[in-house]
Short mmCIF file of C-alpha atoms in Angstrom, two decimals:
data_model
loop_
_atom_site.label_atom_id
_atom_site.label_comp_id
_atom_site.label_asym_id
_atom_site.label_seq_id
_atom_site.Cartn_x
_atom_site.Cartn_y
_atom_site.Cartn_z
CA ARG A 1 81.76 169.98 142.24
CA TYR A 2 82.57 168.07 145.41
CA HIS A 3 83.31 164.37 146.05
CA LYS A 4 82.58 162.55 149.23
CA VAL A 5 83.42 158.95 150.24
CA THR A 6 81.78 157.57 153.35
CA GLY A 7 82.22 154.08 154.83
CA VAL A 8 82.95 151.09 152.54
CA GLN A 9 81.43 151.73 149.18
CA THR A 10 81.48 149.76 145.94
CA CYS A 11 81.12 152.88 143.88
CA ALA A 12 82.27 156.44 144.42
CA LEU A 13 79.34 158.68 143.75
CA PRO A 14 79.94 162.28 142.83
CA ILE A 15 77.98 164.58 145.09
CA TYR A 16 76.33 167.52 143.48
CA ARG A 17 74.77 170.29 145.49
CA GLU A 18 71.67 170.28 143.40
CA LEU A 19 71.62 166.51 142.78
CA SER A 20 68.10 165.15 143.02
CA PHE A 21 67.11 161.96 144.76
CA LEU A 22 66.10 160.44 141.42
CA ASN A 23 69.53 160.97 139.97
CA LEU A 24 71.12 159.36 143.00
CA PHE A 25 68.81 156.39 142.65
CA LEU A 26 69.62 155.97 138.95
CA LEU A 27 73.32 156.09 139.65
CA PHE A 28 72.89 153.47 142.33
CA LEU A 29 71.01 151.23 139.94
CA ARG A 30 73.73 151.66 137.34
CA CYS A 31 76.39 150.60 139.82
CA GLU A 32 74.37 147.59 140.90
CA TYR A 33 73.77 146.68 137.27
CA ASN A 34 77.49 146.78 136.55
CA LYS A 35 78.15 144.59 139.58
CA LEU A 36 75.55 142.03 138.48
CA LYS A 37 76.86 142.16 134.92
CA ASN A 38 80.37 141.39 136.12
CA ILE A 39 79.10 138.56 138.29
CA PHE A 40 77.12 137.14 135.35
CA ILE A 41 80.19 137.27 133.08
CA MET A 42 82.31 135.54 135.70
CA LYS A 43 79.68 132.82 136.19
CA THR A 44 79.40 132.36 132.44
CA VAL A 45 83.16 132.01 132.05
CA PHE A 46 83.27 129.62 135.00
CA ASN A 47 80.50 127.48 133.52
CA ILE A 48 82.25 127.39 130.15
CA VAL A 49 85.52 126.34 131.77
CA LEU A 50 83.69 123.74 133.85
CA GLY A 51 81.98 122.42 130.71
CA LEU A 52 85.27 122.15 128.85
CA CYS A 53 86.79 120.26 131.80
CA ALA A 54 83.83 117.88 131.78
CA LEU A 55 84.24 117.30 128.03
CA ALA A 56 87.96 116.65 128.51
CA LEU A 57 87.19 114.13 131.26
CA VAL A 58 84.63 112.38 129.06
CA TYR A 59 87.16 112.20 126.22
CA ILE A 60 89.83 110.78 128.53
CA CYS A 61 87.41 108.10 129.76
CA TYR A 62 86.34 107.33 126.18
CA ALA A 63 89.95 107.09 124.99
CA SER A 64 90.88 104.80 127.88
CA ILE A 65 88.07 102.43 126.87
CA MET A 66 88.31 102.66 123.07
CA GLY A 67 92.12 102.86 122.88
CA PRO A 68 92.75 99.13 123.46
CA ILE A 69 89.75 98.22 121.27
CA ASN A 70 90.98 100.33 118.36
CA PHE A 71 94.51 98.98 118.82
CA GLU A 72 93.24 95.40 118.67
CA LYS A 73 91.31 96.09 115.45
CA ALA A 74 94.30 97.72 113.75
CA GLU A 75 96.62 95.00 115.04
CA LYS A 76 94.41 92.26 113.60
CA ILE A 77 94.34 93.89 110.14
CA ARG A 78 98.10 94.28 110.09
CA GLU A 79 98.81 90.80 111.40
CA GLN A 80 96.61 89.24 108.71
CA ALA A 81 98.61 91.04 106.02
CA VAL A 82 101.96 89.99 107.54
CA ILE A 83 100.82 86.37 107.96
CA ALA A 84 99.68 86.23 104.32
CA ARG A 85 103.11 87.50 103.20
CA LEU A 86 104.93 84.94 105.38
CA ILE A 87 102.81 82.14 103.88
CA ASP A 88 103.78 83.33 100.38
CA ILE A 89 107.45 83.20 101.37
CA ARG A 90 106.98 79.71 102.81
CA LYS A 91 105.37 78.44 99.60
CA ALA A 92 108.18 79.88 97.49
CA GLN A 93 110.87 78.42 99.76
CA THR A 94 109.21 74.99 99.69
CA GLU A 95 109.29 74.86 95.90
CA TYR A 96 112.83 76.23 95.84
CA ARG A 97 113.92 73.46 98.22
CA ASN A 98 112.27 70.77 96.08
CA LEU A 99 114.29 71.84 93.05
CA ASN A 100 117.59 72.67 94.81
CA ASN A 101 118.81 69.58 96.64
CA LEU A 102 116.60 70.15 99.69
CA GLN A 103 118.25 73.53 100.39
CA TYR A 104 116.48 76.79 101.24
CA THR A 105 117.91 80.15 100.27
CA PRO A 106 118.69 82.99 102.72
CA SER A 107 118.56 85.55 99.89
CA PHE A 108 115.39 87.33 98.81
CA ASP A 109 117.08 88.22 95.52
CA THR A 110 117.56 84.51 94.78
CA LEU A 111 114.06 83.58 95.94
CA ILE A 112 112.36 86.31 93.92
CA HIS A 113 114.36 85.37 90.80
CA PHE A 114 113.32 81.75 91.33
CA VAL A 115 109.63 82.67 91.53
CA LYS A 116 109.88 84.80 88.39
CA THR A 117 111.77 82.31 86.22
CA ALA A 118 111.62 78.74 87.56
CA LYS A 119 109.29 76.00 86.30
CA LEU A 120 107.78 73.13 88.25
CA PRO A 121 107.27 69.59 86.94
CA PHE A 122 103.67 68.48 86.59
CA ILE A 123 102.81 64.86 85.79
CA TYR A 124 100.01 64.55 83.27
CA LYS A 125 98.11 61.30 83.76
CA LYS A 126 95.70 59.60 81.44
CA GLY A 127 94.36 56.12 82.08
CA GLU A 128 95.11 53.65 84.89
CA LEU A 129 96.64 50.17 84.95
CA THR A 130 94.13 47.36 85.50
CA ASP A 131 94.49 44.72 88.18
CA LYS A 132 95.18 42.13 85.42
CA GLN A 133 98.02 44.26 83.96
CA MET A 134 99.61 44.67 87.38
CA GLU A 135 99.24 40.95 88.12
CA ASP A 136 101.11 40.27 84.87
CA GLY A 137 104.00 42.36 86.24
CA LEU A 138 103.29 45.66 84.50
CA THR A 139 104.16 48.81 86.45
CA GLU A 140 103.66 52.46 85.56
CA LYS A 141 107.39 52.88 85.03
CA LYS A 142 107.48 49.89 82.67
CA ALA A 143 104.33 51.07 80.88
CA VAL A 144 105.87 54.51 80.30
CA SER A 145 109.04 52.86 79.00
CA ILE A 146 107.04 50.77 76.51
CA ILE A 147 105.16 53.81 75.26
CA ASN A 148 108.31 55.95 74.95
CA LYS A 149 110.04 53.17 73.00
CA ALA A 150 107.07 52.94 70.64
CA LYS A 151 107.17 56.71 70.05
CA LYS A 152 110.85 56.53 69.10
CA THR A 153 110.60 53.46 66.83
CA GLY A 154 107.12 53.93 65.49
CA ASN A 155 106.34 50.31 66.38
CA TYR A 156 103.27 50.13 68.63
CA ALA A 157 102.91 46.36 68.66
CA GLU A 158 104.01 45.99 72.28
CA VAL A 159 101.76 48.86 73.31
CA LYS A 160 98.79 47.00 71.84
CA LYS A 161 99.97 43.73 73.38
CA TRP A 162 99.82 45.22 76.86
CA GLY A 163 96.63 47.18 76.16
CA LEU A 164 98.27 50.59 76.72
CA GLU A 165 96.56 52.46 73.90
CA ASN A 166 94.71 54.73 76.35
CA PHE A 167 97.51 54.94 78.90
CA GLU A 168 99.66 58.06 79.02
CA ARG A 169 102.09 59.69 81.41
CA ASP A 170 103.93 62.89 80.61
CA THR A 171 105.88 65.53 82.48
CA LEU A 172 104.76 69.08 81.84
CA TRP A 173 106.60 72.14 83.12
CA THR A 174 104.64 75.09 84.48
CA ALA A 175 105.88 78.44 85.77
CA VAL A 176 106.15 78.75 89.55
CA LEU A 177 104.49 82.15 89.39
CA ASP A 178 101.43 80.69 87.64
CA THR A 179 101.28 77.54 89.75
CA ILE A 180 101.43 78.46 93.43
CA PHE A 181 100.47 82.13 93.40
CA PRO A 182 97.26 83.93 92.37
CA LYS A 183 97.02 85.96 89.20
CA GLY A 184 98.61 89.38 89.56
CA PHE A 185 100.97 88.36 92.35
CA ASN A 186 104.06 90.58 92.57
CA PRO A 187 107.16 88.54 93.58
CA ASP A 188 109.11 91.70 94.40
CA SER A 189 106.74 92.37 97.31
CA MET A 190 107.76 89.22 99.21
CA ARG A 191 110.76 90.82 100.90
CA TYR A 192 108.79 93.75 102.39
CA VAL A 193 106.85 93.71 105.67
CA PRO A 194 103.30 95.05 105.24
CA TYR A 195 102.86 98.33 107.18
CA GLY A 196 106.63 98.27 107.78
CA ASN A 197 107.47 101.47 105.87
CA GLY A 198 109.93 99.66 103.61
CA ALA A 199 111.35 97.31 106.26
CA GLN A 200 112.26 93.79 105.07
CA PHE A 201 111.70 90.42 106.69
CA GLU A 202 114.64 88.83 108.48
CA MET A 203 115.38 85.55 106.65
CA ALA A 204 118.08 83.01 107.52
CA ILE A 205 118.89 79.32 107.02
CA LYS A 206 120.94 76.81 108.98
CA ASN A 207 122.33 73.47 107.80
CA ASP A 208 122.34 70.74 110.43
CA THR A 209 122.61 66.98 110.76
CA ALA A 210 120.00 64.65 112.23
CA LYS A 211 120.83 61.93 114.76
CA SER A 212 120.67 59.46 111.91
CA GLY A 213 123.43 61.38 110.15
CA ALA A 214 121.16 62.75 107.44
CA PRO A 215 121.74 66.43 106.63
CA PHE A 216 118.83 68.86 106.67
CA CYS A 217 118.26 72.57 106.25
CA LEU A 218 116.34 74.85 108.64
CA LEU A 219 114.58 78.07 107.61
CA GLU A 220 113.50 81.06 109.69
CA VAL A 221 111.68 84.18 108.48
CA LYS A 222 110.47 86.77 110.98
CA THR A 223 109.62 90.38 111.78
CA PRO A 224 109.12 92.00 115.22
CA TYR A 225 106.02 93.79 116.50
CA THR A 226 107.86 97.11 116.44
CA VAL A 227 108.10 96.97 112.64
CA TYR A 228 104.56 96.25 111.48
CA LEU A 229 102.74 97.81 114.47
CA ASN A 230 104.73 101.02 114.15
CA GLY A 231 102.50 104.08 114.53
CA LEU A 232 99.99 102.43 116.88
CA ASP A 233 99.77 102.96 120.66
CA PRO A 234 103.37 102.59 121.98
CA GLN A 235 102.16 101.38 125.38
CA GLU A 236 100.05 98.60 123.85
CA ILE A 237 103.04 97.52 121.74
CA ALA A 238 105.26 97.53 124.83
CA ASN A 239 102.69 95.40 126.68
CA LYS A 240 102.69 92.80 123.88
CA ILE A 241 106.48 92.67 123.80
CA ASP A 242 106.65 92.33 127.58
CA LEU A 243 104.13 89.48 127.57
CA GLN A 244 105.94 87.51 124.85
CA THR A 245 109.28 88.08 126.57
CA LYS A 246 107.96 86.74 129.85
CA LEU A 247 106.58 83.68 128.04
CA GLY A 248 109.95 83.11 126.38
CA LYS A 249 108.48 83.58 122.92
CA TYR A 250 109.47 85.70 119.93
CA ALA A 251 107.91 89.19 120.10
CA GLY A 252 106.62 89.24 116.53
CA LEU A 253 105.49 86.95 113.73
CA MET A 254 107.66 84.22 112.23
CA ILE A 255 107.73 80.96 110.29
CA GLY A 256 110.21 78.16 110.88
CA SER A 257 113.04 78.15 113.40
CA LEU A 258 116.82 77.86 113.40
CA GLU A 259 116.67 76.02 116.73
CA THR A 260 114.30 73.14 116.04
CA ALA A 261 112.71 71.59 112.95
CA ASN A 262 109.01 72.47 112.89
CA ASN A 263 108.16 72.10 109.21
CA ASN A 264 108.25 75.91 108.87
CA ALA A 265 105.15 76.35 111.03
CA GLY A 266 104.05 79.88 111.86
CA ASN A 267 104.12 80.95 115.51
CA TRP A 268 100.47 81.96 115.15
CA GLU A 269 99.45 78.42 114.09
#
């Protein structure tokens, strides 16, 4: 058997002395087939790679459009939860202040204990003084005094004289938890920031004096964006922080202020 290579060939064909023309032709076809097969495979691989690149580009474009939209939706849900919690804290602090010499508390332990155990006064009213009674010098305070005296002595003559048979004022005491919060409210949850993975609100008070000389107490409760937006797009969070910083505002949600009296308003209001 002899081999011969002539010129530039894509396939080395064995040369047989008794090789027929048909055999040569079949071998040629086989070589051409292999070449076309390889070309087809390469084109197929190229098309697949090109298709994957196109899909990746489409995904990148989609993410660039939907990223901010999805962030805004998630941010809104989280902010609503944080705002609701801050409002609960504000309600509890308001009632605490009313019963504690106009002082707020900087302690969540104290505030939570107050919500669980304290009672609020509620004035029960029945009947109203007539214009004639008030013209005769009767006030609600005096009317209550007359009625209380009658209850102690058992003598209701003066009550009848003033026509106070259907007049009644009484102080009832109701639990804070049942009065200002909905059924099933958990006071222990007040300290925790929703979506904050166990992080607590920052709460502080400051005692100050007005120009008139009257003392007053300031309250501030807050949490930064980085706490309750944790896990969302870091760049979007950084953009929000940068914007608030440039505006000279707090980069987060808060009620009240230790700098100025604002009736414990929220910075979203």
